[in-house]
Short mmCIF file of C-alpha atoms in Angstrom, two decimals:
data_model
loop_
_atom_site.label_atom_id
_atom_site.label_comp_id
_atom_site.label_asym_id
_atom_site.label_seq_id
_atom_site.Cartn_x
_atom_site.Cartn_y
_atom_site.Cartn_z
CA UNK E 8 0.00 0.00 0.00
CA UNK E 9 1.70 3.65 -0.81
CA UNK E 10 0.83 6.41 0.90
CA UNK E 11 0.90 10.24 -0.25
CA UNK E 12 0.80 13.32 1.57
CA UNK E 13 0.58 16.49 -0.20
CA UNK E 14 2.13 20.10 1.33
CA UNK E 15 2.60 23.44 -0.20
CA UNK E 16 -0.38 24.59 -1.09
CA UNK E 17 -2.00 28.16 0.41
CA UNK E 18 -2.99 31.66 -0.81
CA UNK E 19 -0.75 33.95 -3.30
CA UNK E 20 -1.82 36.75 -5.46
CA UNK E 21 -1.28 36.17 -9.37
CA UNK E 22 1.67 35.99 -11.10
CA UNK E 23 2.93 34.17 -7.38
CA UNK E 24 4.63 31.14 -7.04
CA UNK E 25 4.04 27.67 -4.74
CA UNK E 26 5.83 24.68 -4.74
CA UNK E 27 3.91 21.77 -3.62
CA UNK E 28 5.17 18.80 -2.34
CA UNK E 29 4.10 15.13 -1.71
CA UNK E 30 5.81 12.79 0.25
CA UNK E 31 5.04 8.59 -0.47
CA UNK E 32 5.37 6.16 1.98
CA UNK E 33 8.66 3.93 2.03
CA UNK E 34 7.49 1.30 0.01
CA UNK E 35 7.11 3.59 -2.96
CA UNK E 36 9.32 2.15 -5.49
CA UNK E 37 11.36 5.08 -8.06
CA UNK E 38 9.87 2.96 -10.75
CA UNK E 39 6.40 4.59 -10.40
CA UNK E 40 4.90 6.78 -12.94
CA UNK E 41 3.98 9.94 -10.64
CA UNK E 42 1.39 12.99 -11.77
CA UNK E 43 0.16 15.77 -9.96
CA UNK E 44 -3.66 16.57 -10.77
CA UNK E 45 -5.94 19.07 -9.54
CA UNK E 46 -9.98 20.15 -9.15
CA UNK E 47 -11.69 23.14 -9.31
CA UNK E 48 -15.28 23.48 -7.54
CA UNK E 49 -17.90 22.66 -10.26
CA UNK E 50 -15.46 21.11 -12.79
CA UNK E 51 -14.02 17.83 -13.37
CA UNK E 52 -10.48 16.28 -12.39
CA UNK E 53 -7.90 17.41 -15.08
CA UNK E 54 -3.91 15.72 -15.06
CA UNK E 55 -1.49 18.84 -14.09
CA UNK E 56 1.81 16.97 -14.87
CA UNK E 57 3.65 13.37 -14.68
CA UNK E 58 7.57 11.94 -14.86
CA UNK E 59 8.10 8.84 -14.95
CA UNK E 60 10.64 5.88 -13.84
CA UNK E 61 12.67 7.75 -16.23
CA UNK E 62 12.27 10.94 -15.52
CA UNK E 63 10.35 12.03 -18.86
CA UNK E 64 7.82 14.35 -17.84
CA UNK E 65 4.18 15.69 -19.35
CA UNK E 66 2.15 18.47 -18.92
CA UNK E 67 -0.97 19.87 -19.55
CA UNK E 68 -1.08 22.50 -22.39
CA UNK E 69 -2.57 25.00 -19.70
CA UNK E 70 0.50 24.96 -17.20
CA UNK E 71 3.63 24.78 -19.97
CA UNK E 72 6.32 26.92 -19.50
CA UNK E 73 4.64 27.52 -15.68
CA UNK E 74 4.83 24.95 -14.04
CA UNK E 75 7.56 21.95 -13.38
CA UNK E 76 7.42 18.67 -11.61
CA UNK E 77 10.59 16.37 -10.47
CA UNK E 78 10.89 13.97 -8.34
CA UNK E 79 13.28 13.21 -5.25
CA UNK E 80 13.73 9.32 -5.29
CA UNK E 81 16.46 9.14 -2.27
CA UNK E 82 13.35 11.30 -0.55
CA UNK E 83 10.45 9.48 -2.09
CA UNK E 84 9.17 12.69 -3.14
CA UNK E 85 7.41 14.34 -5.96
CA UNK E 86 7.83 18.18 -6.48
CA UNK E 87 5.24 20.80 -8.29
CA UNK E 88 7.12 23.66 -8.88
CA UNK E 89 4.30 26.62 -9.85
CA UNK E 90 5.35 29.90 -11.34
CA UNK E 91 2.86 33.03 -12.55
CA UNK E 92 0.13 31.77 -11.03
CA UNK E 93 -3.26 32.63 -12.36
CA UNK E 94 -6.74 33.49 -10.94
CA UNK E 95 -7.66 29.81 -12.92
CA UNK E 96 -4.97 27.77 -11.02
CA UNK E 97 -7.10 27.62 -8.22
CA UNK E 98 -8.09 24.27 -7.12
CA UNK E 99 -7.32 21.19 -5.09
CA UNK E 100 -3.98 19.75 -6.55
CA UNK E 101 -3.92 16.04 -5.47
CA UNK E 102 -0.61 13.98 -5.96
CA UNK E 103 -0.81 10.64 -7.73
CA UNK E 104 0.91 6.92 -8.05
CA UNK E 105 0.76 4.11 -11.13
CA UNK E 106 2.18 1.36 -9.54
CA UNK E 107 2.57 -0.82 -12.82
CA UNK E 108 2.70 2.16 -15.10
CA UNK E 109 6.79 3.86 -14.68
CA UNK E 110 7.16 3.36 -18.06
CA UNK E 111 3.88 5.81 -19.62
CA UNK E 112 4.08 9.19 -20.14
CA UNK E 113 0.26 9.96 -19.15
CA UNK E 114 -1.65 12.58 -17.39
CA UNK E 115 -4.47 10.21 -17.88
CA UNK E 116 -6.25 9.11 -14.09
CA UNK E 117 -6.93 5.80 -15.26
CA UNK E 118 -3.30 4.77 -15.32
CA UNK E 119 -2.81 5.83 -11.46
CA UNK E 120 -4.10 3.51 -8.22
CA UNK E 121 -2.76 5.41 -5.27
CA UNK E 122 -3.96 9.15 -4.29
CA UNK E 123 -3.03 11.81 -1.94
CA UNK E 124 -5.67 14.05 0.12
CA UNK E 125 -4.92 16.68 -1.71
CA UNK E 126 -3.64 20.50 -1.05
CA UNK E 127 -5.15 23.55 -1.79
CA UNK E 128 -4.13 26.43 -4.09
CA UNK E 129 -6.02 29.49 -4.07
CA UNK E 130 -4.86 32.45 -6.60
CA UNK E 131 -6.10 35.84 -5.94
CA UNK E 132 -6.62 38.53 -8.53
#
């Protein structure tokens, strides 16, 4: 069973920056595909970004060039770096495991099993 914990999140004004963390449990191996998603009151889960066993990474079209995730293996930790934040950033940004999926490049929730409780991001105007 892996466990995630999510940090980081809180209130900036736009064009701010966050960096959310999310720390797995020890059993989480480096060879997991790892995404950060998020979900805005009213609207429907959308994949934020992923890296994988091999550190490829994918993002949404809507956070390129903003935002970058990593990942801390010795740490067993994911990263969501988040630069000129906008008004539409806001949501719940939830950090996510595919046990049997290192090898995909996906921000697809289908090819994740483990979630985090999520952390908050609020962007002011």
């Amino acid at each position: 069973q892996v466990q995630l914990v999510e940090s980081g999140g809180g209130s900036v004004q736009a064009g701010g920056s966050l960096r959310l963390s999310c720390a797995a449990s020890r059993y989480t191996s480096s060879r997991y595909l790892m995404g950060w998603f998020r979900q805005a009151p009213g609207k429907e889960r959308e994949g934020v970004a992923s890296i994988n066993s091999v550190g490829s990474t994918t993002y949404a079209d809507f956070v390129k060039g903003r935002f970058t995730i990593s990942r801390d293996n010795a740490k067993n930790t994911l990263y969501l770096q988040m630069n000129s934040l906008k008004p539409e950033d806001t949501a719940m940004y939830y950090c996510a495991a595919g046990q049997e999926t290192g090898w995909l490049e996906s921000i697809e929730a289908e090819w994740y099993n483990y979630w985090g409780q999520g952390t908050q991001v609020t962007v002011s105007s």
